Structures are given as structure tokens and as C-alpha cells.
Amino acid sequence: MAISKRAKFRNMAGWMRLAFAAALVMLIGMQMPASAVVMAAPAASESSGDQSTASDAAAVHKPDVAAESAILIDGRTGTVLYSKNATEQMYPASITKIVTAIVALETADVSDTVTVSKDARWEEGTRVYLEEGEQMSMWQLLLGMMVNSGNDAATAIADHIDGSKEKFAERMNTFVREHAGAMNSQFRNPHGLPDPEHYTTAEDMAKIARYAMQNEKFRELVGTKKVNWTGETWQTTLVNHNKLLGTYEGATGIKNGYTTVAGQTLVASAKRADMEIIGVVLKSPSSDQLYKDMRGLLDYGFNAFEQKQLFEENEVYHMEGMPNVDYMAEKPIWTVVPKGEKPELLVDTLGNIRVITSHGISDAGHFQVSHHENEVKMLAASMAANTPTAVEEDGGRAGRAWTLAGTCLIGALAGGTVVYRMRKRNDTSAS
């Protein structure tokens, strides 16, 4: 096919732009100090036993999960430690009640008196045998819902807050998107009984659980092993359906579920020392396999990974090539790495921190960035002062090229996404 003159011109212009961009990169690279691309020093000193520890970590095998979908995350940072089909949409069953509980805790008062509705009285599935017109505190209903998985309690809570299950489901969907960033879930009821349009993902449930576990009342709720129940027609001791509580070291929650279409589902958390991890298993073929899968996930998390603090609160760092920009950690910044490994850090001009390990690249947080008022002027002056020879030798063409390159660099420094590797950490203890 013949190429038109206009097309030839566009091609030539494209090549010229590419060549010009390459020239700018070369110019900038010639001027940048070598220390600006030095990899960051390890965030924390390691003992002489690092190599053996790293070897031990490498020997820990990933669990063989039989369930259709699963994920394991670090509760503090949200770092994904294991994933299997974690973004596949699945039916949640009663782990839906995790959403109902955190929405109720952050919307209503636990001392509220709830009058049981007719719909709640006749709700299907697992119940705590509420009677129409019976009155209970919100907290007692939450216990009945999370410890004994009472569907009637879930409906009573929803009706009290929004007047119907349908309206409450709208609140649930908005809540998980805005507060937990769970964008691939849709809830149609507060209890998890089957509905073709009621679904979630392992990834979303992990995000929701991580958010919910920051609420102390929620932690108390899902960590309750048993509770005395006194209703109008039923007096008993409720025992938590989550079999990990009391049987797995450090177990702190959260909720299990089951329906024929969803299979066995479980969201679980456990804490050892300062590290808490959260696992989600969806559509396991049996209860025994469900808990075997979850124990394997949690064991893997504790055996293969460890937490490291990268930066202390209010710690300030500077990057080479950015003399007039301060990067400050507004709060302690942590990461999770394979045991025995020293993480490498990348920080971009916007202050985003990424961690590189053999496990992959993960986001660790971000710095607050403060620009000095005279930053651009000082950088421009410095660049101009460093190019007099080129200007004299070729009549100013090289000088103009560097000025343009410098302008591009300044623009990037002022808010672009050019990436620099962290220089060696400053010694903040020095006077």
C-alpha cells in the first residue's frame, strides 16, 4: 500500500520526537550525581544469622489450598502474602454478616433497643429464635448474629437501622466501597442467604475484614467464644461457630459461613507477637478441608514472613537531586518481607514508597512531601551554572538543549512521576 506524503511527514515527526526525548534523557543522565540512583540502605540492621534465616524462609512451601478461592494478607499493611483466584466473584454465605456487623457498629449505638420485626421473626436458616415484638439491645443482637450466625438477628438489625433489608443492603454496598475499597462486591441482604446478585471476592472480604478489625468493638464481638443467651423463648449458651477460636494459637476471629451454593466459607485472623494476619477461604468442599486450608494459610504467613519498620513517625529524609524537598513519615511506616530478607526501597517524587523483595513489589505507604518556595529557582540556577562550556563551544545550542531538559526535570520534580531510588538514610541522631 502506498504511503502518502502526509503519512511520511507524521512518521518523520514521530522519529524526531523519539530522538529528541532520547537526547534529553542522555543529557539529564550526564548531569545527575551517581548517588541519586543508589539503592536504599536496609531499613533495619540484621543479625549475623540472616543467611540461615533466609534459607529457612525459602524452605517454607506455599500451602496447597483445595478451596476455589483464597487470600492471605498482613493486617497492618494489607500486603498480600498468598492469593488464589482472589478476584473471582463468589457467593459469601454468612461471612456477609461481617459487613452487617461493622456497618451496625459504625452507624448505630450498641445500647440501642431494637424491636424485632415480623420479617426478622420469620427469617429462614440459622436463627436465635427471636419473637415478633421482642426487644433486645443492639449488642445482644450482634452477639446472636456473629456468635451463633442468627439470620433473624441480622434482619432485625437491618430493619432497625434502615427499615428494610433492601435499604440496608444499599448502605452495605456504599460502606464497603467508601471505607474498605471493596469494589467487586454486591450485597443484597444482611445475612448471606443465596441470591444470584449477592456476591463478593476473597480480596474484597480481606479488605473489609482488615478495616473492621480496626474497630475495638468489632474485635471484641468476633473474638467472643461463648455467651449466655436469654430470649423470650430461648435460653441457652451460644458457642462461636468459628472453630479456630480456642484451637489455633493466636486466633482473634472472625466468621464462617455455609450455603449449598456458596460451599464452606471462612474469614479468619490470628495474631502472634506484633503481627496479625487475615485469611479468606471461599467455596471449600467440606468443613474439615476449610479449616485445614485456613490453618495452612495462617501457618504459612507466620512461618515465612516478618514485619519490619521502615520509618519512624516524623522521620525526615532527603533524596539526592531533591535538595529542597522534605519527605516526612506522618506515622510509622511498616512492611512485610520474607523472613531474613533485607528489603530494597524505591521512592518516587510524589513520596510513594515501594518495597522490593523476592516476594515481589509492594506498596508500603507514602511520605508527606514539603516543597521549599525557592526550589525551582535554585535548581534552575544550579543547572545553568553547570553548563557554561557547552554554551561557549557551540554557540549556545547545547545550552538551550540543557535548559529545555532542565525544565522537563524541574517539572517532574515539582509533581511528576520520575522515580529516584532512595539515597542512603540520613543519620538523624547526628547533631
mmCIF file with all atom_site columns, N, CA and C in Angstrom, residues 254-280:
data_model
loop_
_atom_site.group_PDB
_atom_site.id
_atom_site.type_symbol
_atom_site.label_atom_id
_atom_site.label_alt_id
_atom_site.label_comp_id
_atom_site.label_asym_id
_atom_site.label_entity_id
_atom_site.label_seq_id
_atom_site.pdbx_PDB_ins_code
_atom_site.Cartn_x
_atom_site.Cartn_y
_atom_site.Cartn_z
_atom_site.occupancy
_atom_site.B_iso_or_equiv
_atom_site.pdbx_formal_charge
_atom_site.auth_seq_id
_atom_site.auth_comp_id
_atom_site.auth_asym_id
_atom_site.auth_atom_id
_atom_site.pdbx_PDB_model_num
ATOM 1  N N  . ILE A 1 254 ? -12.635 -14.735 62.557 1.00 0.00 ? 254 ILE A N  1
ATOM 2  C CA . ILE A 1 254 ? -13.634 -13.685 62.517 1.00 0.00 ? 254 ILE A CA 1
ATOM 3  C C  . ILE A 1 254 ? -15.025 -14.296 62.297 1.00 0.00 ? 254 ILE A C  1
ATOM 4  N N  . LYS A 1 255 ? -15.286 -14.997 61.144 1.00 0.00 ? 255 LYS A N  1
ATOM 5  C CA . LYS A 1 255 ? -16.619 -15.532 60.865 1.00 0.00 ? 255 LYS A CA 1
ATOM 6  C C  . LYS A 1 255 ? -16.564 -16.598 59.778 1.00 0.00 ? 255 LYS A C  1
ATOM 7  N N  . ASN A 1 256 ? -17.371 -17.635 59.977 1.00 0.00 ? 256 ASN A N  1
ATOM 8  C CA . ASN A 1 256 ? -17.506 -18.682 58.964 1.00 0.00 ? 256 ASN A CA 1
ATOM 9  C C  . ASN A 1 256 ? -18.899 -18.629 58.348 1.00 0.00 ? 256 ASN A C  1
ATOM 10 N N  . GLY A 1 257 ? -19.116 -19.429 57.299 1.00 0.00 ? 257 GLY A N  1
ATOM 11 C CA . GLY A 1 257 ? -20.428 -19.467 56.670 1.00 0.00 ? 257 GLY A CA 1
ATOM 12 C C  . GLY A 1 257 ? -20.612 -20.722 55.842 1.00 0.00 ? 257 GLY A C  1
ATOM 13 N N  . TYR A 1 258 ? -21.872 -20.984 55.493 1.00 0.00 ? 258 TYR A N  1
ATOM 14 C CA . TYR A 1 258 ? -22.155 -22.124 54.612 1.00 0.00 ? 258 TYR A CA 1
ATOM 15 C C  . TYR A 1 258 ? -23.549 -21.990 53.998 1.00 0.00 ? 258 TYR A C  1
ATOM 16 N N  . THR A 1 259 ? -23.617 -22.198 52.701 1.00 0.00 ? 259 THR A N  1
ATOM 17 C CA . THR A 1 259 ? -24.863 -22.493 51.998 1.00 0.00 ? 259 THR A CA 1
ATOM 18 C C  . THR A 1 259 ? -24.497 -23.506 50.918 1.00 0.00 ? 259 THR A C  1
ATOM 19 N N  . THR A 1 260 ? -25.507 -24.138 50.343 1.00 0.00 ? 260 THR A N  1
ATOM 20 C CA . THR A 1 260 ? -25.246 -25.148 49.323 1.00 0.00 ? 260 THR A CA 1
ATOM 21 C C  . THR A 1 260 ? -24.513 -24.549 48.131 1.00 0.00 ? 260 THR A C  1
ATOM 22 N N  . VAL A 1 261 ? -24.931 -23.355 47.687 1.00 0.00 ? 261 VAL A N  1
ATOM 23 C CA . VAL A 1 261 ? -24.304 -22.756 46.507 1.00 0.00 ? 261 VAL A CA 1
ATOM 24 C C  . VAL A 1 261 ? -22.953 -22.123 46.822 1.00 0.00 ? 261 VAL A C  1
ATOM 25 N N  . ALA A 1 262 ? -22.767 -21.632 48.038 1.00 0.00 ? 262 ALA A N  1
ATOM 26 C CA . ALA A 1 262 ? -21.504 -20.976 48.406 1.00 0.00 ? 262 ALA A CA 1
ATOM 27 C C  . ALA A 1 262 ? -20.453 -21.971 48.862 1.00 0.00 ? 262 ALA A C  1
ATOM 28 N N  . GLY A 1 263 ? -20.889 -23.137 49.317 1.00 0.00 ? 263 GLY A N  1
ATOM 29 C CA . GLY A 1 263 ? -19.951 -24.053 49.942 1.00 0.00 ? 263 GLY A CA 1
ATOM 30 C C  . GLY A 1 263 ? -19.522 -23.526 51.300 1.00 0.00 ? 263 GLY A C  1
ATOM 31 N N  . GLN A 1 264 ? -18.426 -24.046 51.804 1.00 0.00 ? 264 GLN A N  1
ATOM 32 C CA . GLN A 1 264 ? -17.891 -23.604 53.093 1.00 0.00 ? 264 GLN A CA 1
ATOM 33 C C  . GLN A 1 264 ? -17.042 -22.357 52.895 1.00 0.00 ? 264 GLN A C  1
ATOM 34 N N  . THR A 1 265 ? -17.298 -21.323 53.699 1.00 0.00 ? 265 THR A N  1
ATOM 35 C CA . THR A 1 265 ? -16.535 -20.071 53.607 1.00 0.00 ? 265 THR A CA 1
ATOM 36 C C  . THR A 1 265 ? -16.025 -19.684 54.993 1.00 0.00 ? 265 THR A C  1
ATOM 37 N N  . LEU A 1 266 ? -14.919 -18.957 55.009 1.00 0.00 ? 266 LEU A N  1
ATOM 38 C CA . LEU A 1 266 ? -14.337 -18.564 56.298 1.00 0.00 ? 266 LEU A CA 1
ATOM 39 C C  . LEU A 1 266 ? -13.422 -17.354 56.119 1.00 0.00 ? 266 LEU A C  1
ATOM 40 N N  . VAL A 1 267 ? -13.594 -16.392 57.003 1.00 0.00 ? 267 VAL A N  1
ATOM 41 C CA . VAL A 1 267 ? -12.636 -15.290 57.161 1.00 0.00 ? 267 VAL A CA 1
ATOM 42 C C  . VAL A 1 267 ? -12.062 -15.445 58.562 1.00 0.00 ? 267 VAL A C  1
ATOM 43 N N  . ALA A 1 268 ? -10.739 -15.525 58.666 1.00 0.00 ? 268 ALA A N  1
ATOM 44 C CA . ALA A 1 268 ? -10.108 -15.772 59.962 1.00 0.00 ? 268 ALA A CA 1
ATOM 45 C C  . ALA A 1 268 ? -8.935  -14.830 60.173 1.00 0.00 ? 268 ALA A C  1
ATOM 46 N N  . SER A 1 269 ? -8.642  -14.580 61.436 1.00 0.00 ? 269 SER A N  1
ATOM 47 C CA . SER A 1 269 ? -7.494  -13.733 61.786 1.00 0.00 ? 269 SER A CA 1
ATOM 48 C C  . SER A 1 269 ? -6.769  -14.357 62.958 1.00 0.00 ? 269 SER A C  1
ATOM 49 N N  . ALA A 1 270 ? -5.470  -14.108 63.016 1.00 0.00 ? 270 ALA A N  1
ATOM 50 C CA . ALA A 1 270 ? -4.658  -14.601 64.133 1.00 0.00 ? 270 ALA A CA 1
ATOM 51 C C  . ALA A 1 270 ? -3.501  -13.639 64.357 1.00 0.00 ? 270 ALA A C  1
ATOM 52 N N  . LYS A 1 271 ? -3.079  -13.528 65.601 1.00 0.00 ? 271 LYS A N  1
ATOM 53 C CA . LYS A 1 271 ? -2.019  -12.594 65.956 1.00 0.00 ? 271 LYS A CA 1
ATOM 54 C C  . LYS A 1 271 ? -0.966  -13.281 66.812 1.00 0.00 ? 271 LYS A C  1
ATOM 55 N N  . ARG A 1 272 ? 0.275   -13.114 66.424 1.00 0.00 ? 272 ARG A N  1
ATOM 56 C CA . ARG A 1 272 ? 1.401   -13.603 67.207 1.00 0.00 ? 272 ARG A CA 1
ATOM 57 C C  . ARG A 1 272 ? 2.422   -12.485 67.286 1.00 0.00 ? 272 ARG A C  1
ATOM 58 N N  . ALA A 1 273 ? 2.867   -12.202 68.505 1.00 0.00 ? 273 ALA A N  1
ATOM 59 C CA . ALA A 1 273 ? 3.725   -11.040 68.749 1.00 0.00 ? 273 ALA A CA 1
ATOM 60 C C  . ALA A 1 273 ? 3.005   -9.805  68.218 1.00 0.00 ? 273 ALA A C  1
ATOM 61 N N  . ASP A 1 274 ? 3.662   -9.027  67.347 1.00 0.00 ? 274 ASP A N  1
ATOM 62 C CA . ASP A 1 274 ? 3.038   -7.801  66.832 1.00 0.00 ? 274 ASP A CA 1
ATOM 63 C C  . ASP A 1 274 ? 2.456   -7.992  65.436 1.00 0.00 ? 274 ASP A C  1
ATOM 64 N N  . MET A 1 275 ? 2.434   -9.219  64.959 1.00 0.00 ? 275 MET A N  1
ATOM 65 C CA . MET A 1 275 ? 1.983   -9.467  63.594 1.00 0.00 ? 275 MET A CA 1
ATOM 66 C C  . MET A 1 275 ? 0.630   -10.163 63.590 1.00 0.00 ? 275 MET A C  1
ATOM 67 N N  . GLU A 1 276 ? -0.360  -9.519  62.954 1.00 0.00 ? 276 GLU A N  1
ATOM 68 C CA . GLU A 1 276 ? -1.680  -10.122 62.785 1.00 0.00 ? 276 GLU A CA 1
ATOM 69 C C  . GLU A 1 276 ? -1.936  -10.319 61.305 1.00 0.00 ? 276 GLU A C  1
ATOM 70 N N  . ILE A 1 277 ? -2.412  -11.499 60.927 1.00 0.00 ? 277 ILE A N  1
ATOM 71 C CA . ILE A 1 277 ? -2.699  -11.792 59.536 1.00 0.00 ? 277 ILE A CA 1
ATOM 72 C C  . ILE A 1 277 ? -4.154  -12.212 59.384 1.00 0.00 ? 277 ILE A C  1
ATOM 73 N N  . ILE A 1 278 ? -4.678  -11.989 58.197 1.00 0.00 ? 278 ILE A N  1
ATOM 74 C CA . ILE A 1 278 ? -6.090  -12.258 57.904 1.00 0.00 ? 278 ILE A CA 1
ATOM 75 C C  . ILE A 1 278 ? -6.174  -13.150 56.676 1.00 0.00 ? 278 ILE A C  1
ATOM 76 N N  . GLY A 1 279 ? -6.935  -14.233 56.792 1.00 0.00 ? 279 GLY A N  1
ATOM 77 C CA . GLY A 1 279 ? -7.109  -15.146 55.681 1.00 0.00 ? 279 GLY A CA 1
ATOM 78 C C  . GLY A 1 279 ? -8.568  -15.245 55.275 1.00 0.00 ? 279 GLY A C  1
ATOM 79 N N  . VAL A 1 280 ? -8.803  -15.510 54.003 1.00 0.00 ? 280 VAL A N  1
ATOM 80 C CA . VAL A 1 280 ? -10.152 -15.724 53.476 1.00 0.00 ? 280 VAL A CA 1
ATOM 81 C C  . VAL A 1 280 ? -10.123 -16.984 52.621 1.00 0.00 ? 280 VAL A C  1
#
